[in-house]
PDB file of C-alpha atoms and ligand atoms in Angstrom:
ATOM      1  CA  MET A 899      29.890 -25.677 -12.216  1.00 54.00           C
ATOM      2  CA  PRO A 900      26.331 -25.874 -10.277  1.00 60.00           C
ATOM      3  CA  PRO A 901      25.895 -24.062  -7.483  1.00 70.00           C
ATOM      4  CA  ASP A 902      26.775 -24.608  -3.893  1.00 72.00           C
ATOM      5  CA  VAL A 903      23.772 -22.907  -2.861  1.00 87.00           C
ATOM      6  CA  SER A 904      21.133 -20.335  -3.861  1.00 93.00           C
ATOM      7  CA  VAL A 905      19.543 -17.790  -1.527  1.00 97.00           C
ATOM      8  CA  SER A 906      16.855 -15.097  -2.285  1.00 98.00           C
ATOM      9  CA  ALA A 907      15.087 -12.005  -1.245  1.00 98.00           C
ATOM     10  CA  PRO A 908      11.144 -10.941  -2.243  1.00 98.00           C
ATOM     11  CA  ALA A 909       9.801  -7.693  -3.801  1.00 97.00           C
ATOM     12  CA  LYS A 910       7.744  -5.417  -1.711  1.00 97.00           C
ATOM     13  CA  ILE A 911       4.424  -3.478  -2.502  1.00 97.00           C
ATOM     14  CA  ILE A 912       2.542  -0.867  -0.896  1.00 97.00           C
ATOM     15  CA  LEU A 913      -0.709  -1.956   0.525  1.00 98.00           C
ATOM     16  CA  PHE A 914      -2.280   1.215   1.902  1.00 98.00           C
ATOM     17  CA  GLY A 915      -1.584   4.505   2.514  1.00 97.00           C
ATOM     18  CA  GLU A 916       0.933   5.334  -0.204  1.00 96.00           C
ATOM     19  CA  HIS A 917       1.576   9.519  -0.401  1.00 95.00           C
ATOM     20  CA  ALA A 918      -0.428   9.812   2.860  1.00 96.00           C
ATOM     21  CA  VAL A 919       2.321   8.735   4.777  1.00 94.00           C
ATOM     22  CA  VAL A 920       4.588  11.761   3.414  1.00 91.00           C
ATOM     23  CA  TYR A 921       1.786  13.768   5.802  1.00 95.00           C
ATOM     24  CA  GLY A 922       2.150  11.250   8.858  1.00 94.00           C
ATOM     25  CA  GLU A 923      -0.580   8.982   8.170  1.00 97.00           C
ATOM     26  CA  PRO A 924       0.566   5.176   8.417  1.00 97.00           C
ATOM     27  CA  ALA A 925       0.908   2.773   5.602  1.00 97.00           C
ATOM     28  CA  ILE A 926       0.742  -0.886   5.380  1.00 98.00           C
ATOM     29  CA  ALA A 927       3.609  -2.768   2.952  1.00 97.00           C
ATOM     30  CA  VAL A 928       3.743  -6.283   2.336  1.00 97.00           C
ATOM     31  CA  PRO A 929       6.064  -8.703   0.862  1.00 97.00           C
ATOM     32  CA  VAL A 930       5.732  -9.992  -2.577  1.00 96.00           C
ATOM     33  CA  THR A 931       7.137 -13.357  -2.174  1.00 95.00           C
ATOM     34  CA  ALA A 932       6.389 -14.760  -6.153  1.00 92.00           C
ATOM     35  CA  LEU A 933       8.885 -12.046  -7.200  1.00 96.00           C
ATOM     36  CA  ARG A 934      12.197 -12.569  -5.580  1.00 97.00           C
ATOM     37  CA  ALA A 935      15.969 -11.447  -6.621  1.00 98.00           C
ATOM     38  CA  GLN A 936      18.497 -14.745  -6.442  1.00 98.00           C
ATOM     39  CA  VAL A 937      21.849 -15.269  -5.783  1.00 98.00           C
ATOM     40  CA  GLU A 938      23.260 -18.576  -6.554  1.00 97.00           C
ATOM     41  CA  ILE A 939      26.706 -18.534  -5.142  1.00 97.00           C
ATOM     42  CA  HIS A 940      29.667 -20.476  -7.197  1.00 96.00           C
ATOM     43  CA  PRO A 941      32.813 -21.687  -5.584  1.00 94.00           C
ATOM     44  CA  ALA A 942      35.863 -20.394  -7.531  1.00 94.00           C
ATOM     45  CA  GLU A 943      39.470 -21.305  -8.144  1.00 94.00           C
ATOM     46  CA  PRO A 944      41.672 -20.129  -4.885  1.00 95.00           C
ATOM     47  CA  GLY A 945      42.981 -16.652  -5.914  1.00 94.00           C
ATOM     48  CA  ALA A 946      39.810 -15.927  -8.052  1.00 94.00           C
ATOM     49  CA  GLY A 947      38.773 -13.354  -5.636  1.00 96.00           C
ATOM     50  CA  LEU A 948      35.117 -12.284  -5.131  1.00 97.00           C
ATOM     51  CA  VAL A 949      32.885 -11.956  -8.264  1.00 97.00           C
ATOM     52  CA  ILE A 950      29.402 -10.281  -8.608  1.00 96.00           C
ATOM     53  CA  GLU A 951      27.972 -11.021 -11.851  1.00 95.00           C
ATOM     54  CA  SER A 952      24.319  -9.771 -13.144  1.00 93.00           C
ATOM     55  CA  PRO A 953      23.766 -10.399 -16.768  1.00 88.00           C
ATOM     56  CA  LYS A 954      20.099  -8.615 -16.523  1.00 85.00           C
ATOM     57  CA  THR A 955      22.169  -5.038 -16.003  1.00 84.00           C
ATOM     58  CA  ARG A 956      25.332  -6.374 -17.665  1.00 86.00           C
ATOM     59  CA  HIS A 957      27.296  -5.723 -14.392  1.00 86.00           C
ATOM     60  CA  ARG A 958      30.326  -8.119 -13.293  1.00 92.00           C
ATOM     61  CA  PHE A 959      33.403  -7.095 -11.358  1.00 91.00           C
ATOM     62  CA  VAL A 960      35.770  -8.321  -9.062  1.00 94.00           C
ATOM     63  CA  TYR A 961      35.857  -6.762  -5.573  1.00 94.00           C
ATOM     64  CA  HIS A 962      38.735  -4.806  -4.468  1.00 92.00           C
ATOM     65  CA  PRO A 963      38.581  -3.840  -0.781  1.00 88.00           C
ATOM     66  CA  GLU A 964      41.042  -1.263  -1.264  1.00 90.00           C
ATOM     67  CA  ASP A 965      38.837   0.571  -3.347  1.00 88.00           C
ATOM     68  CA  ASP A 966      37.342   4.300  -2.526  1.00 88.00           C
ATOM     69  CA  PRO A 967      33.681   2.825  -1.059  1.00 84.00           C
ATOM     70  CA  GLU A 968      32.406   6.605  -2.433  1.00 85.00           C
ATOM     71  CA  ALA A 969      33.303   5.274  -5.699  1.00 86.00           C
ATOM     72  CA  GLN A 970      32.041   1.552  -5.389  1.00 87.00           C
ATOM     73  CA  SER A 971      29.073   0.611  -6.886  1.00 90.00           C
ATOM     74  CA  THR A 972      25.992  -0.404  -4.733  1.00 91.00           C
ATOM     75  CA  LEU A 973      26.645  -4.227  -5.050  1.00 93.00           C
ATOM     76  CA  GLU A 974      30.319  -3.364  -4.241  1.00 94.00           C
ATOM     77  CA  TYR A 975      29.382  -1.435  -1.215  1.00 95.00           C
ATOM     78  CA  VAL A 976      26.717  -4.241  -0.087  1.00 97.00           C
ATOM     79  CA  ALA A 977      29.752  -6.582   0.006  1.00 97.00           C
ATOM     80  CA  ARG A 978      32.252  -3.873   1.738  1.00 96.00           C
ATOM     81  CA  LEU A 979      29.408  -4.048   4.766  1.00 97.00           C
ATOM     82  CA  VAL A 980      28.959  -7.669   4.757  1.00 98.00           C
ATOM     83  CA  LEU A 981      32.976  -8.536   5.055  1.00 98.00           C
ATOM     84  CA  ALA A 982      33.358  -5.405   7.361  1.00 97.00           C
ATOM     85  CA  HIS A 983      30.703  -7.237   9.953  1.00 98.00           C
ATOM     86  CA  PHE A 984      32.212 -10.307  10.027  1.00 98.00           C
ATOM     87  CA  GLY A 985      35.815  -8.781   9.487  1.00 97.00           C
ATOM     88  CA  ALA A 986      36.594 -10.904   6.803  1.00 97.00           C
ATOM     89  CA  ASP A 987      38.476 -11.321   3.613  1.00 96.00           C
ATOM     90  CA  PRO A 988      36.829 -11.537   0.413  1.00 97.00           C
ATOM     91  CA  PRO A 989      36.161 -15.337  -0.472  1.00 97.00           C
ATOM     92  CA  ASP A 990      37.114 -16.913  -3.681  1.00 97.00           C
ATOM     93  CA  VAL A 991      33.706 -16.908  -4.850  1.00 97.00           C
ATOM     94  CA  THR A 992      31.081 -15.838  -7.601  1.00 97.00           C
ATOM     95  CA  LEU A 993      27.806 -14.391  -6.839  1.00 97.00           C
ATOM     96  CA  HIS A 994      25.421 -14.915  -9.719  1.00 97.00           C
ATOM     97  CA  LEU A 995      22.462 -12.307  -9.508  1.00 97.00           C
ATOM     98  CA  ALA A 996      19.235 -12.760 -11.217  1.00 96.00           C
ATOM     99  CA  SER A 997      16.608 -10.615 -10.319  1.00 95.00           C
ATOM    100  CA  ARG A 998      12.629 -11.020 -11.409  1.00 91.00           C
ATOM    101  CA  ILE A 999      11.810  -7.470  -9.973  1.00 94.00           C
ATOM    102  CA  PRO A1000      11.002  -4.659 -12.067  1.00 90.00           C
ATOM    103  CA  ILE A1001      13.557  -2.090 -11.342  1.00 87.00           C
ATOM    104  CA  GLY A1002      11.839   1.441 -10.686  1.00 83.00           C
ATOM    105  CA  ARG A1003       8.235   0.221 -10.007  1.00 86.00           C
ATOM    106  CA  GLY A1004       8.052   0.668  -6.264  1.00 87.00           C
ATOM    107  CA  LEU A1005       8.637  -3.186  -5.779  1.00 93.00           C
ATOM    108  CA  GLY A1006      11.705  -2.535  -3.591  1.00 92.00           C
ATOM    109  CA  SER A1007      13.945  -3.760  -5.997  1.00 93.00           C
ATOM    110  CA  GLY A1008      17.334  -2.484  -4.554  1.00 93.00           C
ATOM    111  CA  ALA A1009      16.875  -3.422  -1.281  1.00 96.00           C
ATOM    112  CA  ALA A1010      15.600  -6.975  -2.279  1.00 97.00           C
ATOM    113  CA  VAL A1011      18.938  -7.266  -4.660  1.00 97.00           C
ATOM    114  CA  ALA A1012      20.828  -5.725  -1.815  1.00 97.00           C
ATOM    115  CA  THR A1013      19.742  -8.543   0.442  1.00 98.00           C
ATOM    116  CA  ALA A1014      20.079 -11.255  -1.826  1.00 98.00           C
ATOM    117  CA  VAL A1015      23.559 -10.661  -2.579  1.00 98.00           C
ATOM    118  CA  ALA A1016      24.062  -9.923   1.433  1.00 98.00           C
ATOM    119  CA  ARG A1017      22.734 -13.561   2.004  1.00 98.00           C
ATOM    120  CA  GLY A1018      25.038 -14.940  -0.799  1.00 98.00           C
ATOM    121  CA  LEU A1019      28.273 -13.212   0.933  1.00 98.00           C
ATOM    122  CA  VAL A1020      27.160 -14.321   3.965  1.00 98.00           C
ATOM    123  CA  GLY A1021      26.634 -17.731   2.988  1.00 96.00           C
ATOM    124  CA  ALA A1022      30.030 -17.950   0.898  1.00 97.00           C
ATOM    125  CA  LEU A1023      31.956 -16.911   4.307  1.00 97.00           C
ATOM    126  CA  GLY A1024      30.074 -20.035   5.856  1.00 96.00           C
ATOM    127  CA  GLU A1025      28.651 -17.626   8.403  1.00 97.00           C
ATOM    128  CA  THR A1026      24.891 -16.771   9.594  1.00 97.00           C
ATOM    129  CA  ILE A1027      23.547 -13.345  10.140  1.00 97.00           C
ATOM    130  CA  ALA A1028      20.551 -12.208  12.392  1.00 96.00           C
ATOM    131  CA  PRO A1029      17.901 -10.615  10.691  1.00 95.00           C
ATOM    132  CA  ASP A1030      18.614  -7.307  12.802  1.00 93.00           C
ATOM    133  CA  ALA A1031      22.378  -7.251  11.797  1.00 97.00           C
ATOM    134  CA  LEU A1032      21.221  -7.617   7.922  1.00 98.00           C
ATOM    135  CA  ASN A1033      18.163  -5.118   8.217  1.00 95.00           C
ATOM    136  CA  SER A1034      20.911  -2.444   9.360  1.00 95.00           C
ATOM    137  CA  ILE A1035      23.211  -3.634   6.422  1.00 97.00           C
ATOM    138  CA  ILE A1036      20.343  -3.067   4.042  1.00 97.00           C
ATOM    139  CA  TYR A1037      19.338   0.232   5.329  1.00 94.00           C
ATOM    140  CA  GLU A1038      22.759   1.752   5.322  1.00 94.00           C
ATOM    141  CA  VAL A1039      22.864   0.559   1.455  1.00 94.00           C
ATOM    142  CA  GLU A1040      19.364   2.051   1.010  1.00 91.00           C
ATOM    143  CA  LYS A1041      20.732   5.487   2.632  1.00 90.00           C
ATOM    144  CA  ARG A1042      23.377   5.684   0.323  1.00 87.00           C
ATOM    145  CA  HIS A1043      20.708   5.639  -2.725  1.00 78.00           C
ATOM    146  CA  HIS A1044      17.753   7.444  -1.443  1.00 73.00           C
ATOM    147  CA  GLY A1045      19.146   9.816   1.172  1.00 72.00           C
ATOM    148  CA  THR A1046      16.720   9.616   3.749  1.00 73.00           C
ATOM    149  CA  PRO A1047      14.692   6.512   2.921  1.00 77.00           C
ATOM    150  CA  SER A1048      12.216   5.581   5.583  1.00 80.00           C
ATOM    151  CA  GLY A1049      13.268   1.913   6.098  1.00 86.00           C
ATOM    152  CA  ILE A1050      10.194   0.496   4.803  1.00 89.00           C
ATOM    153  CA  ASP A1051      11.478  -1.173   2.187  1.00 91.00           C
ATOM    154  CA  ASN A1052      14.320  -2.985   3.844  1.00 94.00           C
ATOM    155  CA  THR A1053      12.313  -4.104   6.761  1.00 93.00           C
ATOM    156  CA  VAL A1054       9.754  -5.564   4.585  1.00 95.00           C
ATOM    157  CA  VAL A1055      12.367  -7.345   2.415  1.00 97.00           C
ATOM    158  CA  VAL A1056      15.152  -8.510   5.141  1.00 97.00           C
ATOM    159  CA  TYR A1057      12.055  -9.855   7.271  1.00 94.00           C
ATOM    160  CA  GLU A1058       9.518 -10.756   4.922  1.00 95.00           C
ATOM    161  CA  LYS A1059       6.403 -10.226   6.492  1.00 93.00           C
ATOM    162  CA  PRO A1060       3.975  -6.929   6.542  1.00 95.00           C
ATOM    163  CA  VAL A1061       4.974  -4.019   8.111  1.00 96.00           C
ATOM    164  CA  PHE A1062       2.911  -0.930   9.420  1.00 96.00           C
ATOM    165  CA  PHE A1063       4.803   2.333   8.855  1.00 93.00           C
ATOM    166  CA  VAL A1064       4.473   5.919  10.588  1.00 93.00           C
ATOM    167  CA  ARG A1065       7.262   8.082   9.458  1.00 88.00           C
ATOM    168  CA  GLY A1066       9.644   8.576  12.227  1.00 85.00           C
ATOM    169  CA  GLN A1067       8.363   6.053  14.237  1.00 90.00           C
ATOM    170  CA  PRO A1068       9.675   2.434  15.074  1.00 87.00           C
ATOM    171  CA  ILE A1069       8.236   0.186  12.408  1.00 88.00           C
ATOM    172  CA  GLU A1070       5.674  -2.097  13.899  1.00 93.00           C
ATOM    173  CA  ASP A1071       4.459  -5.499  12.662  1.00 93.00           C
ATOM    174  CA  VAL A1072       0.908  -6.628  10.734  1.00 96.00           C
ATOM    175  CA  ARG A1073      -1.155  -9.280  12.371  1.00 97.00           C
ATOM    176  CA  VAL A1074      -2.538 -11.089   9.672  1.00 97.00           C
ATOM    177  CA  ARG A1075      -4.913 -13.843  10.483  1.00 96.00           C
ATOM    178  CA  ALA A1076      -5.078 -15.874   7.404  1.00 95.00           C
ATOM    179  CA  GLN A1077      -3.314 -15.941   4.315  1.00 95.00           C
ATOM    180  CA  PHE A1078      -4.904 -14.122   1.156  1.00 96.00           C
ATOM    181  CA  SER A1079      -3.701 -13.874  -2.406  1.00 96.00           C
ATOM    182  CA  LEU A1080      -2.827 -10.463  -4.478  1.00 97.00           C
ATOM    183  CA  LEU A1081      -2.965  -9.939  -8.016  1.00 98.00           C
ATOM    184  CA  VAL A1082      -0.202  -7.223  -9.042  1.00 97.00           C
ATOM    185  CA  ALA A1083      -0.711  -5.866 -12.320  1.00 97.00           C
ATOM    186  CA  ASP A1084       1.942  -3.456 -14.042  1.00 96.00           C
ATOM    187  CA  THR A1085       0.526  -0.840 -16.100  1.00 96.00           C
ATOM    188  CA  GLY A1086       3.654  -0.936 -18.536  1.00 95.00           C
ATOM    189  CA  TYR A1087       4.553   2.589 -17.934  1.00 93.00           C
ATOM    190  CA  SER A1088       5.954   4.605 -14.933  1.00 92.00           C
ATOM    191  CA  THR A1089       6.374   7.865 -13.792  1.00 92.00           C
ATOM    192  CA  PRO A1090       9.429   8.834 -11.348  1.00 90.00           C
ATOM    193  CA  THR A1091       7.822   8.866  -7.646  1.00 88.00           C
ATOM    194  CA  HIS A1092       8.863  12.710  -6.881  1.00 90.00           C
ATOM    195  CA  VAL A1093       6.519  13.818  -9.572  1.00 93.00           C
ATOM    196  CA  PRO A1094       3.319  12.763  -8.186  1.00 94.00           C
ATOM    197  CA  VAL A1095       4.501  13.295  -4.624  1.00 93.00           C
ATOM    198  CA  GLY A1096       5.335  17.097  -5.912  1.00 94.00           C
ATOM    199  CA  ASP A1097       1.922  17.298  -7.600  1.00 96.00           C
ATOM    200  CA  VAL A1098       0.589  16.064  -4.176  1.00 96.00           C
ATOM    201  CA  ARG A1099       2.357  18.611  -2.429  1.00 95.00           C
ATOM    202  CA  ARG A1100       1.444  21.898  -4.750  1.00 96.00           C
ATOM    203  CA  LEU A1101      -2.283  20.184  -4.225  1.00 97.00           C
ATOM    204  CA  MET A1102      -2.046  20.543  -0.483  1.00 96.00           C
ATOM    205  CA  GLU A1103      -0.731  24.280  -0.671  1.00 97.00           C
ATOM    206  CA  ARG A1104      -3.181  25.297  -3.396  1.00 98.00           C
ATOM    207  CA  LYS A1105      -6.284  23.795  -1.326  1.00 98.00           C
ATOM    208  CA  PRO A1106      -5.020  22.768   2.179  1.00 98.00           C
ATOM    209  CA  GLU A1107      -8.219  21.859   3.517  1.00 98.00           C
ATOM    210  CA  ARG A1108      -9.577  19.350   1.050  1.00 98.00           C
ATOM    211  CA  THR A1109      -6.854  17.428   0.408  1.00 98.00           C
ATOM    212  CA  GLN A1110      -5.529  17.517   4.251  1.00 98.00           C
ATOM    213  CA  GLN A1111      -9.240  15.942   4.654  1.00 98.00           C
ATOM    214  CA  VAL A1112      -7.916  13.214   1.735  1.00 98.00           C
ATOM    215  CA  VAL A1113      -4.870  12.319   3.512  1.00 98.00           C
ATOM    216  CA  ALA A1114      -6.558  11.913   6.680  1.00 98.00           C
ATOM    217  CA  ARG A1115      -9.084   9.802   5.329  1.00 98.00           C
ATOM    218  CA  ILE A1116      -6.441   7.618   3.707  1.00 98.00           C
ATOM    219  CA  GLY A1117      -4.932   7.633   7.173  1.00 98.00           C
ATOM    220  CA  GLU A1118      -8.336   6.170   8.882  1.00 98.00           C
ATOM    221  CA  ILE A1119      -8.716   3.422   6.028  1.00 98.00           C
ATOM    222  CA  THR A1120      -5.376   2.388   6.753  1.00 98.00           C
ATOM    223  CA  ARG A1121      -6.012   1.816  10.679  1.00 98.00           C
ATOM    224  CA  ALA A1122      -9.256  -0.107   9.509  1.00 98.00           C
ATOM    225  CA  ALA A1123      -7.267  -2.038   7.164  1.00 98.00           C
ATOM    226  CA  ARG A1124      -4.985  -2.864   9.918  1.00 98.00           C
ATOM    227  CA  GLU A1125      -7.902  -4.557  11.601  1.00 98.00           C
ATOM    228  CA  ALA A1126      -9.454  -6.281   9.064  1.00 98.00           C
ATOM    229  CA  LEU A1127      -5.835  -7.837   8.145  1.00 98.00           C
ATOM    230  CA  GLY A1128      -5.866  -9.093  11.971  1.00 97.00           C
ATOM    231  CA  ALA A1129      -9.525 -10.058  12.180  1.00 97.00           C
ATOM    232  CA  GLY A1130      -9.033 -12.073   8.538  1.00 96.00           C
ATOM    233  CA  GLN A1131     -12.077  -9.842   7.146  1.00 97.00           C
ATOM    234  CA  PHE A1132     -11.051  -9.952   3.242  1.00 96.00           C
ATOM    235  CA  LYS A1133     -14.594  -8.272   1.831  1.00 97.00           C
ATOM    236  CA  ARG A1134     -13.758  -5.452   4.343  1.00 98.00           C
ATOM    237  CA  LEU A1135     -10.022  -5.350   3.540  1.00 98.00           C
ATOM    238  CA  GLY A1136     -10.927  -5.093  -0.398  1.00 98.00           C
ATOM    239  CA  ASP A1137     -13.665  -2.361   0.266  1.00 98.00           C
ATOM    240  CA  LEU A1138     -10.840  -0.496   2.354  1.00 98.00           C
ATOM    241  CA  MET A1139      -8.515  -1.070  -0.876  1.00 98.00           C
ATOM    242  CA  THR A1140     -10.990   0.130  -3.506  1.00 98.00           C
ATOM    243  CA  GLU A1141     -12.113   3.323  -1.150  1.00 98.00           C
ATOM    244  CA  ASN A1142      -8.176   3.930  -0.926  1.00 98.00           C
ATOM    245  CA  HIS A1143      -7.767   4.267  -4.585  1.00 98.00           C
ATOM    246  CA  ASP A1144     -11.004   6.395  -4.839  1.00 98.00           C
ATOM    247  CA  GLN A1145      -9.088   8.613  -2.150  1.00 98.00           C
ATOM    248  CA  LEU A1146      -5.581   8.456  -4.443  1.00 98.00           C
ATOM    249  CA  GLN A1147      -7.774   9.700  -7.316  1.00 98.00           C
ATOM    250  CA  ARG A1148      -8.815  12.642  -5.244  1.00 98.00           C
ATOM    251  CA  LEU A1149      -4.968  13.385  -5.129  1.00 98.00           C
ATOM    252  CA  THR A1150      -4.780  12.862  -8.726  1.00 98.00           C
ATOM    253  CA  VAL A1151      -1.783  10.424  -8.504  1.00 97.00           C
ATOM    254  CA  SER A1152      -3.838   7.815 -10.417  1.00 98.00           C
ATOM    255  CA  SER A1153      -4.120   7.303 -14.229  1.00 98.00           C
ATOM    256  CA  ILE A1154      -6.678   6.213 -16.677  1.00 98.00           C
ATOM    257  CA  GLU A1155      -4.798   3.043 -16.990  1.00 98.00           C
ATOM    258  CA  LEU A1156      -4.695   2.456 -13.422  1.00 98.00           C
ATOM    259  CA  ASP A1157      -8.286   3.227 -13.143  1.00 98.00           C
ATOM    260  CA  LEU A1158      -9.437   0.715 -15.884  1.00 98.00           C
ATOM    261  CA  LEU A1159      -7.189  -1.898 -14.426  1.00 98.00           C
ATOM    262  CA  CYS A1160      -8.957  -1.431 -10.906  1.00 98.00           C
ATOM    263  CA  ASP A1161     -12.680  -1.583 -12.436  1.00 98.00           C
ATOM    264  CA  SER A1162     -11.586  -4.403 -14.495  1.00 98.00           C
ATOM    265  CA  ALA A1163     -10.326  -6.530 -11.417  1.00 98.00           C
ATOM    266  CA  LEU A1164     -13.732  -5.215  -9.817  1.00 98.00           C
ATOM    267  CA  MET A1165     -16.106  -6.549 -12.310  1.00 98.00           C
ATOM    268  CA  ALA A1166     -14.287  -9.609 -12.698  1.00 98.00           C
ATOM    269  CA  GLY A1167     -15.073 -10.261  -8.933  1.00 97.00           C
ATOM    270  CA  ALA A1168     -11.827  -9.082  -7.019  1.00 98.00           C
ATOM    271  CA  HIS A1169     -12.908  -7.987  -3.529  1.00 98.00           C
ATOM    272  CA  GLY A1170     -11.085  -4.839  -3.866  1.00 98.00           C
ATOM    273  CA  ALA A1171      -8.405  -2.989  -5.986  1.00 98.00           C
ATOM    274  CA  LYS A1172      -6.250  -0.110  -6.105  1.00 98.00           C
ATOM    275  CA  MET A1173      -2.983   1.510  -7.564  1.00 98.00           C
ATOM    276  CA  SER A1174      -0.073   1.059  -5.593  1.00 97.00           C
ATOM    277  CA  GLY A1175       2.907   3.145  -4.727  1.00 94.00           C
ATOM    278  CA  GLY A1176       3.854   6.357  -6.475  1.00 93.00           C
ATOM    279  CA  GLY A1177       0.906   6.241  -9.087  1.00 95.00           C
ATOM    280  CA  ARG A1178       0.688   7.494 -12.873  1.00 95.00           C
ATOM    281  CA  GLY A1179       1.735   4.206 -14.057  1.00 95.00           C
ATOM    282  CA  GLY A1180       3.434   1.534 -12.236  1.00 95.00           C
ATOM    283  CA  ASN A1181       1.788  -1.102 -10.201  1.00 96.00           C
ATOM    284  CA  MET A1182      -1.861  -1.840  -9.439  1.00 98.00           C
ATOM    285  CA  ILE A1183      -3.183  -4.761  -6.603  1.00 98.00           C
ATOM    286  CA  ALA A1184      -6.006  -6.586  -6.777  1.00 98.00           C
ATOM    287  CA  LEU A1185      -7.673  -9.106  -3.509  1.00 98.00           C
ATOM    288  CA  VAL A1186      -8.711 -12.057  -5.145  1.00 97.00           C
ATOM    289  CA  ASP A1187     -10.395 -15.572  -3.205  1.00 95.00           C
ATOM    290  CA  ASN A1188      -8.305 -18.096  -4.960  1.00 91.00           C
ATOM    291  CA  HIS A1189     -11.284 -19.347  -7.165  1.00 92.00           C
ATOM    292  CA  ARG A1190     -11.476 -15.807  -8.914  1.00 95.00           C
ATOM    293  CA  VAL A1191      -7.850 -15.730  -9.797  1.00 97.00           C
ATOM    294  CA  GLU A1192      -8.206 -16.897 -13.140  1.00 97.00           C
ATOM    295  CA  PRO A1193     -11.167 -14.149 -14.434  1.00 98.00           C
ATOM    296  CA  VAL A1194      -9.626 -11.443 -12.652  1.00 98.00           C
ATOM    297  CA  MET A1195      -6.272 -12.414 -14.178  1.00 98.00           C
ATOM    298  CA  SER A1196      -7.584 -12.410 -17.565  1.00 98.00           C
ATOM    299  CA  ALA A1197      -9.753  -9.404 -17.104  1.00 98.00           C
ATOM    300  CA  LEU A1198      -6.736  -7.272 -16.342  1.00 98.00           C
ATOM    301  CA  TYR A1199      -4.786  -8.925 -19.100  1.00 98.00           C
ATOM    302  CA  ALA A1200      -7.494  -7.951 -21.482  1.00 98.00           C
ATOM    303  CA  ALA A1201      -7.780  -4.646 -19.818  1.00 98.00           C
ATOM    304  CA  GLY A1202      -4.218  -3.804 -20.790  1.00 97.00           C
ATOM    305  CA  ALA A1203      -1.761  -5.135 -17.948  1.00 98.00           C
ATOM    306  CA  GLU A1204       1.683  -5.654 -19.365  1.00 97.00           C
ATOM    307  CA  ARG A1205       2.393  -8.248 -16.729  1.00 96.00           C
ATOM    308  CA  VAL A1206       0.162 -10.357 -13.901  1.00 97.00           C
ATOM    309  CA  ILE A1207       1.776 -11.992 -11.028  1.00 96.00           C
ATOM    310  CA  LYS A1208      -0.454 -13.683  -8.223  1.00 97.00           C
ATOM    311  CA  THR A1209       1.339 -13.891  -4.486  1.00 96.00           C
ATOM    312  CA  ARG A1210       0.401 -15.109  -1.464  1.00 95.00           C
ATOM    313  CA  VAL A1211       0.555 -13.071   1.743  1.00 95.00           C
ATOM    314  CA  SER A1212       1.034 -15.197   4.317  1.00 93.00           C
ATOM    315  CA  ALA A1213      -0.451 -15.258   8.070  1.00 91.00           C
ATOM    316  CA  HIS A1214       1.758 -13.832  10.619  1.00 86.00           C
TER     317      HIS A1214
HETATM  318  O1  LIG B 683       6.012   3.207  -5.045  1.00 57.86           O
HETATM  319  P1  LIG B 683       6.957   3.281  -4.130  1.00 57.86           P
HETATM  320  O2  LIG B 683       6.654   1.744  -3.200  1.00 57.86           O
HETATM  321  O3  LIG B 683       8.217   3.932  -4.072  1.00 57.86           O
HETATM  322  O4  LIG B 683       6.026   3.986  -2.754  1.00 57.86           O
HETATM  323  C1  LIG B 683       6.242   5.469  -3.112  1.00 57.86           C
HETATM  324  C2  LIG B 683       5.463   5.986  -1.660  1.00 57.86           C
HETATM  325  C3  LIG B 683       4.915   7.223  -1.504  1.00 57.86           C
HETATM  326  O5  LIG B 683       4.097   7.419  -0.310  1.00 57.86           O
HETATM  327  C4  LIG B 683       3.931   8.112  -2.680  1.00 57.86           C
HETATM  328  C5  LIG B 683       6.205   7.829  -1.648  1.00 57.86           C
HETATM  329  C6  LIG B 683       6.845   7.973  -0.182  1.00 57.86           C
HETATM  330  O6  LIG B 683       7.981   8.539  -0.185  1.00 57.86           O
HETATM  331  O7  LIG B 683       6.338   7.479   0.761  1.00 57.86           O
END
């Protein structure tokens, strides 16, 4: 049966400030609109119940409201929160989830999948939900997963707009004067985020003065980047990205592969390039003018990227 409707949510990526954000400096994250989690809503026979299926992760279950919430999977928990929000019973519908977002690569896959499923269920109920209410639900889901998440992933994913974030402070919008393109290249491997985060903490203990200086410099770069975004100064923004990468190298969280991808992007004409997220693998990003997309993309593949995605960050 063709779906009644399909809904989706984007991936996210950190543009500036990773690692320094752990020490109170700001970070900027943006949606990756080209990479999405999608949910198709398929109406089902009366009595069929709410079925959520995800072939990629080989999940398929019928939602049972009486199940212990503690024992429920993440997607069941999303369904529980959405149904509770509307005081509704599970509808007879199958939600078919298909996500192109790699898991565990700092791309906000968890928040995007939860948001897409929540939107699918809201649609199946014939309801609408305010973005603030949806954001609160997805934050609850993130908490269950990550303990004390910053809230950056759910906010970028739900509102699909860039944010400026300082730990413990309300998340702020970022003005983006003009649209720009990013290439997101995957090294093909990843290290769990807590490993580089722990290494930076040890570096901070062993060499506090030098490490604190690097962290403070990343903070300045991120604040300058916010200005450059607001003014539409992409050459400057690119330079700031490249300098942010240099500082991340000093924190020891880059890798040979990430450095190679950044250098190759710059040599092929990118305005700037840096690793993104936890580092030691994962993704890098390059800021490119439209006419340089092809050569930079080819250079990234030639330098060993497993996958390169072009995404646009819209003006806000
Ligand atoms: O890879 P991501 O998007 O989960 O980002 C990690 C960002 C760090 O600053 C390295 C860690 C953190 O908790 O902020």
